[in-house]
mmCIF file of N, CA, C and O and ligand atoms in Angstrom:
data_model
loop_
_atom_site.group_PDB
_atom_site.id
_atom_site.type_symbol
_atom_site.label_atom_id
_atom_site.label_comp_id
_atom_site.label_asym_id
_atom_site.label_seq_id
_atom_site.Cartn_x
_atom_site.Cartn_y
_atom_site.Cartn_z
ATOM 1 N N UNK A 1 -10.767 -14.583 -6.797
ATOM 2 C CA UNK A 1 -11.823 -14.596 -5.669
ATOM 3 C C UNK A 1 -12.949 -13.638 -5.861
ATOM 4 O O UNK A 1 -12.711 -12.618 -6.233
ATOM 5 N N UNK A 2 -14.135 -14.027 -5.462
ATOM 6 C CA UNK A 2 -15.367 -13.149 -5.547
ATOM 7 C C UNK A 2 -15.837 -12.952 -4.179
ATOM 8 O O UNK A 2 -15.973 -13.835 -3.307
ATOM 9 N N UNK A 3 -16.255 -11.596 -3.917
ATOM 10 C CA UNK A 3 -16.701 -11.189 -2.729
ATOM 11 C C UNK A 3 -18.002 -11.866 -2.432
ATOM 12 O O UNK A 3 -18.922 -11.764 -3.217
ATOM 13 N N UNK A 4 -18.202 -12.481 -1.233
ATOM 14 C CA UNK A 4 -19.456 -13.215 -0.983
ATOM 15 C C UNK A 4 -20.575 -12.205 -0.646
ATOM 16 O O UNK A 4 -21.736 -12.577 -0.663
ATOM 17 N N UNK A 5 -20.216 -10.988 -0.369
ATOM 18 C CA UNK A 5 -21.271 -9.984 0.010
ATOM 19 C C UNK A 5 -21.795 -9.215 -1.125
ATOM 20 O O UNK A 5 -23.029 -8.848 -1.140
ATOM 21 N N UNK A 6 -20.915 -8.757 -2.044
ATOM 22 C CA UNK A 6 -21.403 -7.944 -3.096
ATOM 23 C C UNK A 6 -21.037 -8.473 -4.480
ATOM 24 O O UNK A 6 -21.403 -7.789 -5.512
ATOM 25 N N UNK A 7 -20.343 -9.659 -4.552
ATOM 26 C CA UNK A 7 -20.066 -10.246 -5.862
ATOM 27 C C UNK A 7 -18.952 -9.642 -6.615
ATOM 28 O O UNK A 7 -18.670 -9.947 -7.785
ATOM 29 N N UNK A 8 -18.205 -8.695 -6.033
ATOM 30 C CA UNK A 8 -17.105 -8.034 -6.656
ATOM 31 C C UNK A 8 -15.951 -8.986 -6.882
ATOM 32 O O UNK A 8 -15.716 -9.844 -6.062
ATOM 33 N N UNK A 9 -15.343 -8.922 -7.955
ATOM 34 C CA UNK A 9 -14.269 -9.881 -8.433
ATOM 35 C C UNK A 9 -12.906 -9.373 -8.041
ATOM 36 O O UNK A 9 -12.555 -8.170 -8.488
ATOM 37 N N UNK A 10 -12.143 -10.168 -7.238
ATOM 38 C CA UNK A 10 -10.848 -9.620 -6.868
ATOM 39 C C UNK A 10 -9.752 -10.733 -7.127
ATOM 40 O O UNK A 10 -9.840 -11.799 -6.639
ATOM 41 N N UNK A 11 -8.795 -10.312 -7.939
ATOM 42 C CA UNK A 11 -7.827 -11.329 -8.477
ATOM 43 C C UNK A 11 -6.851 -11.756 -7.347
ATOM 44 O O UNK A 11 -6.431 -12.941 -7.375
ATOM 45 N N UNK A 12 -6.469 -10.895 -6.415
ATOM 46 C CA UNK A 12 -5.485 -11.319 -5.478
ATOM 47 C C UNK A 12 -6.070 -11.448 -4.108
ATOM 48 O O UNK A 12 -6.935 -10.810 -3.646
ATOM 49 N N UNK A 13 -5.394 -12.421 -3.175
ATOM 50 C CA UNK A 13 -6.006 -12.592 -1.925
ATOM 51 C C UNK A 13 -5.857 -11.404 -1.033
ATOM 52 O O UNK A 13 -6.727 -11.031 -0.211
ATOM 53 N N UNK A 14 -4.795 -10.559 -1.099
ATOM 54 C CA UNK A 14 -4.541 -9.352 -0.345
ATOM 55 C C UNK A 14 -5.748 -8.413 -0.659
ATOM 56 O O UNK A 14 -6.240 -7.889 0.262
ATOM 57 N N UNK A 15 -5.965 -8.134 -1.966
ATOM 58 C CA UNK A 15 -6.987 -7.254 -2.324
ATOM 59 C C UNK A 15 -8.321 -7.715 -1.915
ATOM 60 O O UNK A 15 -9.133 -6.940 -1.418
ATOM 61 N N UNK A 16 -8.496 -9.012 -1.890
ATOM 62 C CA UNK A 16 -9.720 -9.593 -1.417
ATOM 63 C C UNK A 16 -10.011 -9.200 0.060
ATOM 64 O O UNK A 16 -11.039 -8.801 0.393
ATOM 65 N N UNK A 17 -8.970 -9.486 0.865
ATOM 66 C CA UNK A 17 -9.040 -9.296 2.281
ATOM 67 C C UNK A 17 -9.280 -7.792 2.590
ATOM 68 O O UNK A 17 -9.994 -7.388 3.476
ATOM 69 N N UNK A 18 -8.564 -6.782 1.771
ATOM 70 C CA UNK A 18 -8.677 -5.487 1.966
ATOM 71 C C UNK A 18 -10.072 -5.029 1.644
ATOM 72 O O UNK A 18 -10.726 -4.180 2.337
ATOM 73 N N UNK A 19 -10.664 -5.549 0.518
ATOM 74 C CA UNK A 19 -11.993 -5.193 0.136
ATOM 75 C C UNK A 19 -13.005 -5.556 1.216
ATOM 76 O O UNK A 19 -13.806 -4.798 1.598
ATOM 77 N N UNK A 20 -12.889 -6.827 1.725
ATOM 78 C CA UNK A 20 -13.807 -7.276 2.735
ATOM 79 C C UNK A 20 -13.755 -6.339 3.957
ATOM 80 O O UNK A 20 -14.799 -5.889 4.452
ATOM 81 N N UNK A 21 -12.487 -5.972 4.379
ATOM 82 C CA UNK A 21 -12.364 -5.203 5.563
ATOM 83 C C UNK A 21 -12.920 -3.751 5.322
ATOM 84 O O UNK A 21 -13.489 -3.108 6.219
ATOM 85 N N UNK A 22 -12.662 -3.214 4.131
ATOM 86 C CA UNK A 22 -13.031 -1.810 3.894
ATOM 87 C C UNK A 22 -14.547 -1.651 3.639
ATOM 88 O O UNK A 22 -15.266 -0.719 4.039
ATOM 89 N N UNK A 23 -15.066 -2.754 2.912
ATOM 90 C CA UNK A 23 -16.507 -2.520 2.494
ATOM 91 C C UNK A 23 -17.527 -3.263 3.458
ATOM 92 O O UNK A 23 -18.689 -2.910 3.534
ATOM 93 N N UNK A 24 -16.997 -4.305 4.045
ATOM 94 C CA UNK A 24 -18.026 -5.166 4.838
ATOM 95 C C UNK A 24 -17.439 -5.489 6.246
ATOM 96 O O UNK A 24 -17.703 -6.584 6.727
ATOM 97 N N UNK A 25 -16.742 -4.560 6.844
ATOM 98 C CA UNK A 25 -16.133 -4.844 8.089
ATOM 99 C C UNK A 25 -17.004 -5.424 9.211
ATOM 100 O O UNK A 25 -16.823 -6.292 9.896
ATOM 101 N N UNK A 26 -18.266 -4.787 9.324
ATOM 102 C CA UNK A 26 -19.184 -5.036 10.184
ATOM 103 C C UNK A 26 -19.703 -6.588 10.149
ATOM 104 O O UNK A 26 -20.238 -7.156 11.056
ATOM 105 N N UNK A 27 -19.610 -7.127 8.890
ATOM 106 C CA UNK A 27 -20.225 -8.410 8.680
ATOM 107 C C UNK A 27 -19.224 -9.462 8.794
ATOM 108 O O UNK A 27 -19.417 -10.709 8.513
ATOM 109 N N UNK A 28 -17.833 -9.159 9.087
ATOM 110 C CA UNK A 28 -16.832 -10.144 9.115
ATOM 111 C C UNK A 28 -16.787 -10.806 10.491
ATOM 112 O O UNK A 28 -17.235 -10.196 11.450
ATOM 113 N N UNK A 29 -16.264 -12.079 10.579
ATOM 114 C CA UNK A 29 -16.073 -12.627 11.862
ATOM 115 C C UNK A 29 -14.722 -12.245 12.330
ATOM 116 O O UNK A 29 -13.936 -11.639 11.687
ATOM 117 N N UNK A 30 -14.258 -12.721 13.610
ATOM 118 C CA UNK A 30 -13.164 -12.249 14.088
ATOM 119 C C UNK A 30 -11.833 -12.546 13.404
ATOM 120 O O UNK A 30 -11.008 -11.687 13.307
ATOM 121 N N UNK A 31 -11.779 -13.819 12.927
ATOM 122 C CA UNK A 31 -10.606 -14.273 12.069
ATOM 123 C C UNK A 31 -10.478 -13.461 10.816
ATOM 124 O O UNK A 31 -9.396 -12.977 10.477
ATOM 125 N N UNK A 32 -11.625 -13.115 10.159
ATOM 126 C CA UNK A 32 -11.510 -12.404 8.890
ATOM 127 C C UNK A 32 -11.056 -10.908 9.283
ATOM 128 O O UNK A 32 -10.344 -10.273 8.530
ATOM 129 N N UNK A 33 -11.572 -10.309 10.461
ATOM 130 C CA UNK A 33 -11.147 -9.017 10.730
ATOM 131 C C UNK A 33 -9.698 -8.978 11.097
ATOM 132 O O UNK A 33 -8.971 -7.987 10.680
ATOM 133 N N UNK A 34 -9.144 -10.043 11.682
ATOM 134 C CA UNK A 34 -7.798 -10.086 12.065
ATOM 135 C C UNK A 34 -6.958 -10.136 10.746
ATOM 136 O O UNK A 34 -5.894 -9.494 10.520
ATOM 137 N N UNK A 35 -7.421 -10.971 9.689
ATOM 138 C CA UNK A 35 -6.854 -11.034 8.439
ATOM 139 C C UNK A 35 -6.850 -9.687 7.774
ATOM 140 O O UNK A 35 -5.737 -9.298 7.106
ATOM 141 N N UNK A 36 -7.921 -8.937 7.924
ATOM 142 C CA UNK A 36 -7.865 -7.635 7.275
ATOM 143 C C UNK A 36 -6.825 -6.685 7.870
ATOM 144 O O UNK A 36 -6.155 -6.049 7.178
ATOM 145 N N UNK A 37 -6.793 -6.619 9.210
ATOM 146 C CA UNK A 37 -5.829 -5.786 9.912
ATOM 147 C C UNK A 37 -4.285 -6.191 9.447
ATOM 148 O O UNK A 37 -3.611 -5.227 9.263
ATOM 149 N N UNK A 38 -4.116 -7.466 9.327
ATOM 150 C CA UNK A 38 -2.857 -7.911 8.927
ATOM 151 C C UNK A 38 -2.423 -7.422 7.464
ATOM 152 O O UNK A 38 -1.443 -6.898 7.356
ATOM 153 N N UNK A 39 -3.446 -7.570 6.614
ATOM 154 C CA UNK A 39 -3.230 -7.095 5.251
ATOM 155 C C UNK A 39 -3.070 -5.575 5.165
ATOM 156 O O UNK A 39 -2.215 -5.112 4.405
ATOM 157 N N UNK A 40 -3.932 -4.900 5.993
ATOM 158 C CA UNK A 40 -3.781 -3.589 5.879
ATOM 159 C C UNK A 40 -2.512 -2.938 6.373
ATOM 160 O O UNK A 40 -1.931 -2.124 5.863
ATOM 161 N N UNK A 41 -2.033 -3.557 7.468
ATOM 162 C CA UNK A 41 -0.639 -3.227 8.037
ATOM 163 C C UNK A 41 0.424 -3.464 7.033
ATOM 164 O O UNK A 41 1.206 -2.542 6.779
ATOM 165 N N UNK A 42 0.451 -4.564 6.388
ATOM 166 C CA UNK A 42 1.531 -4.847 5.474
ATOM 167 C C UNK A 42 1.466 -3.954 4.247
ATOM 168 O O UNK A 42 2.476 -3.587 3.618
ATOM 169 N N UNK A 43 0.182 -3.664 3.869
ATOM 170 C CA UNK A 43 -0.019 -2.771 2.762
ATOM 171 C C UNK A 43 0.630 -1.307 3.131
ATOM 172 O O UNK A 43 1.308 -0.627 2.268
ATOM 173 N N UNK A 44 0.354 -0.889 4.289
ATOM 174 C CA UNK A 44 0.775 0.387 4.799
ATOM 175 C C UNK A 44 2.368 0.380 4.827
ATOM 176 O O UNK A 44 3.053 1.348 4.502
ATOM 177 N N UNK A 45 2.956 -0.789 5.296
ATOM 178 C CA UNK A 45 4.445 -0.792 5.402
ATOM 179 C C UNK A 45 5.060 -0.720 4.035
ATOM 180 O O UNK A 45 5.983 0.060 3.778
ATOM 181 N N UNK A 46 4.440 -1.333 2.987
ATOM 182 C CA UNK A 46 4.902 -1.445 1.615
ATOM 183 C C UNK A 46 4.875 0.042 1.149
ATOM 184 O O UNK A 46 5.825 0.504 0.429
ATOM 185 N N UNK A 47 3.732 0.789 1.490
ATOM 186 C CA UNK A 47 3.641 2.136 0.968
ATOM 187 C C UNK A 47 4.711 3.051 1.643
ATOM 188 O O UNK A 47 5.312 3.895 0.950
ATOM 189 N N UNK A 48 4.967 2.847 2.922
ATOM 190 C CA UNK A 48 5.993 3.632 3.549
ATOM 191 C C UNK A 48 7.399 3.420 3.002
ATOM 192 O O UNK A 48 8.059 4.373 2.763
ATOM 193 N N UNK A 49 7.584 2.223 2.690
ATOM 194 C CA UNK A 49 9.010 1.795 2.083
ATOM 195 C C UNK A 49 9.014 2.522 0.779
ATOM 196 O O UNK A 49 10.091 3.117 0.385
ATOM 197 N N UNK A 50 8.023 2.513 -0.064
ATOM 198 C CA UNK A 50 7.915 3.120 -1.307
ATOM 199 C C UNK A 50 8.215 4.562 -1.214
ATOM 200 O O UNK A 50 8.989 5.180 -1.902
ATOM 201 N N UNK A 51 7.489 5.240 -0.213
ATOM 202 C CA UNK A 51 7.725 6.658 -0.042
ATOM 203 C C UNK A 51 9.193 7.103 0.218
ATOM 204 O O UNK A 51 9.784 8.026 -0.248
ATOM 205 N N UNK A 52 9.822 6.281 1.131
ATOM 206 C CA UNK A 52 11.182 6.501 1.596
ATOM 207 C C UNK A 52 12.130 6.350 0.374
ATOM 208 O O UNK A 52 13.019 7.222 0.110
ATOM 209 N N UNK A 53 11.959 5.264 -0.466
ATOM 210 C CA UNK A 53 12.752 5.053 -1.651
ATOM 211 C C UNK A 53 12.504 6.152 -2.686
ATOM 212 O O UNK A 53 13.546 6.731 -3.285
ATOM 213 N N UNK A 54 11.302 6.575 -2.779
ATOM 214 C CA UNK A 54 10.943 7.695 -3.729
ATOM 215 C C UNK A 54 11.738 8.965 -3.297
ATOM 216 O O UNK A 54 12.288 9.680 -4.063
ATOM 217 N N UNK A 55 11.542 9.302 -2.098
ATOM 218 C CA UNK A 55 12.137 10.467 -1.518
ATOM 219 C C UNK A 55 13.757 10.440 -1.599
ATOM 220 O O UNK A 55 14.360 11.457 -2.051
ATOM 221 N N UNK A 56 14.341 9.303 -1.323
ATOM 222 C CA UNK A 56 15.801 9.113 -1.390
ATOM 223 C C UNK A 56 16.226 9.333 -2.906
ATOM 224 O O UNK A 56 17.196 9.996 -3.133
ATOM 225 N N UNK A 57 15.429 8.757 -3.861
ATOM 226 C CA UNK A 57 15.771 8.938 -5.291
ATOM 227 C C UNK A 57 15.635 10.406 -5.644
ATOM 228 O O UNK A 57 16.585 10.855 -6.446
ATOM 229 N N UNK A 58 14.722 11.157 -5.176
ATOM 230 C CA UNK A 58 14.595 12.585 -5.454
ATOM 231 C C UNK A 58 15.807 13.370 -4.952
ATOM 232 O O UNK A 58 16.398 14.243 -5.691
ATOM 233 N N UNK A 59 16.172 13.031 -3.736
ATOM 234 C CA UNK A 59 17.371 13.758 -3.052
ATOM 235 C C UNK A 59 18.616 13.425 -3.864
ATOM 236 O O UNK A 59 19.333 14.424 -4.207
ATOM 237 N N UNK A 60 18.810 12.230 -4.230
ATOM 238 C CA UNK A 60 19.949 11.836 -5.049
ATOM 239 C C UNK A 60 19.899 12.582 -6.480
ATOM 240 O O UNK A 60 21.027 13.115 -6.836
ATOM 241 N N UNK A 61 18.821 12.594 -7.078
ATOM 242 C CA UNK A 61 18.615 13.281 -8.322
ATOM 243 C C UNK A 61 18.926 14.825 -8.211
ATOM 244 O O UNK A 61 19.725 15.332 -8.958
ATOM 245 N N UNK A 62 18.482 15.329 -7.021
ATOM 246 C CA UNK A 62 18.732 16.786 -6.822
ATOM 247 C C UNK A 62 20.267 17.139 -6.767
ATOM 248 O O UNK A 62 20.838 18.016 -7.238
ATOM 249 N N UNK A 63 20.933 16.250 -5.855
ATOM 250 C CA UNK A 63 22.312 16.488 -5.637
ATOM 251 C C UNK A 63 23.143 16.137 -6.833
ATOM 252 O O UNK A 63 24.185 16.781 -7.163
ATOM 253 N N UNK A 64 22.713 15.184 -7.676
ATOM 254 C CA UNK A 64 23.298 14.908 -8.951
ATOM 255 C C UNK A 64 23.271 16.005 -9.934
ATOM 256 O O UNK A 64 24.399 16.463 -10.454
ATOM 257 N N UNK A 65 22.248 16.637 -10.034
ATOM 258 C CA UNK A 65 22.042 17.837 -10.825
ATOM 259 C C UNK A 65 22.943 19.051 -10.299
ATOM 260 O O UNK A 65 23.571 19.729 -11.056
ATOM 261 N N UNK A 66 23.042 19.149 -9.009
ATOM 262 C CA UNK A 66 23.686 20.167 -8.294
ATOM 263 C C UNK A 66 25.258 20.063 -8.768
ATOM 264 O O UNK A 66 25.906 20.943 -8.978
ATOM 265 N N UNK A 67 25.728 18.715 -8.568
ATOM 266 C CA UNK A 67 27.095 18.474 -8.944
ATOM 267 C C UNK A 67 27.353 18.727 -10.321
ATOM 268 O O UNK A 67 28.388 19.283 -10.727
ATOM 269 N N UNK A 68 26.436 18.239 -11.279
ATOM 270 C CA UNK A 68 26.742 18.499 -12.688
ATOM 271 C C UNK A 68 26.738 20.035 -12.933
ATOM 272 O O UNK A 68 27.581 20.507 -13.729
ATOM 273 N N UNK A 69 25.873 20.767 -12.268
ATOM 274 C CA UNK A 69 25.821 22.136 -12.534
ATOM 275 C C UNK A 69 27.079 22.862 -12.146
ATOM 276 O O UNK A 69 27.509 23.721 -12.680
ATOM 277 N N UNK A 70 27.476 22.436 -10.793
ATOM 278 C CA UNK A 70 28.651 23.141 -10.272
ATOM 279 C C UNK A 70 29.896 22.748 -11.258
ATOM 280 O O UNK A 70 30.763 23.674 -11.408
ATOM 281 N N UNK A 71 29.898 21.577 -11.812
ATOM 282 C CA UNK A 71 31.078 21.246 -12.704
ATOM 283 C C UNK A 71 31.009 22.060 -14.030
ATOM 284 O O UNK A 71 32.055 22.508 -14.525
ATOM 285 N N UNK A 72 29.820 22.205 -14.524
ATOM 286 C CA UNK A 72 29.594 22.863 -15.805
ATOM 287 C C UNK A 72 29.880 24.468 -15.566
ATOM 288 O O UNK A 72 30.304 25.077 -16.503
ATOM 289 N N UNK A 73 29.421 24.876 -14.399
ATOM 290 C CA UNK A 73 29.550 26.325 -14.127
ATOM 291 C C UNK A 73 30.984 26.795 -13.851
ATOM 292 O O UNK A 73 31.289 27.927 -14.038
ATOM 293 N N UNK A 74 31.807 25.839 -13.385
ATOM 294 C CA UNK A 74 33.127 26.169 -12.958
ATOM 295 C C UNK A 74 34.056 26.516 -14.250
ATOM 296 O O UNK A 74 33.802 26.036 -15.214
HETATM 297 ZN ZN1 ZN B 1 -17.848 -6.738 -1.431
#
């Protein structure tokens, strides 16, 4: 998809809507602004989920090393 305002090429519809909202928000009609908010929210949710998973992985790794260390040190 190509941005109608600046000609920027965007392969995915989500990226397209995010680009429209971030770069040309004032020029969008109401339906397009709604679409942007929707995409923006789901993008944020995906990011939050990723942060939680990444944090959980780090905690598991930390305790894993702690257990290995405790076993080796004993
Ligand atoms: Zn654009």
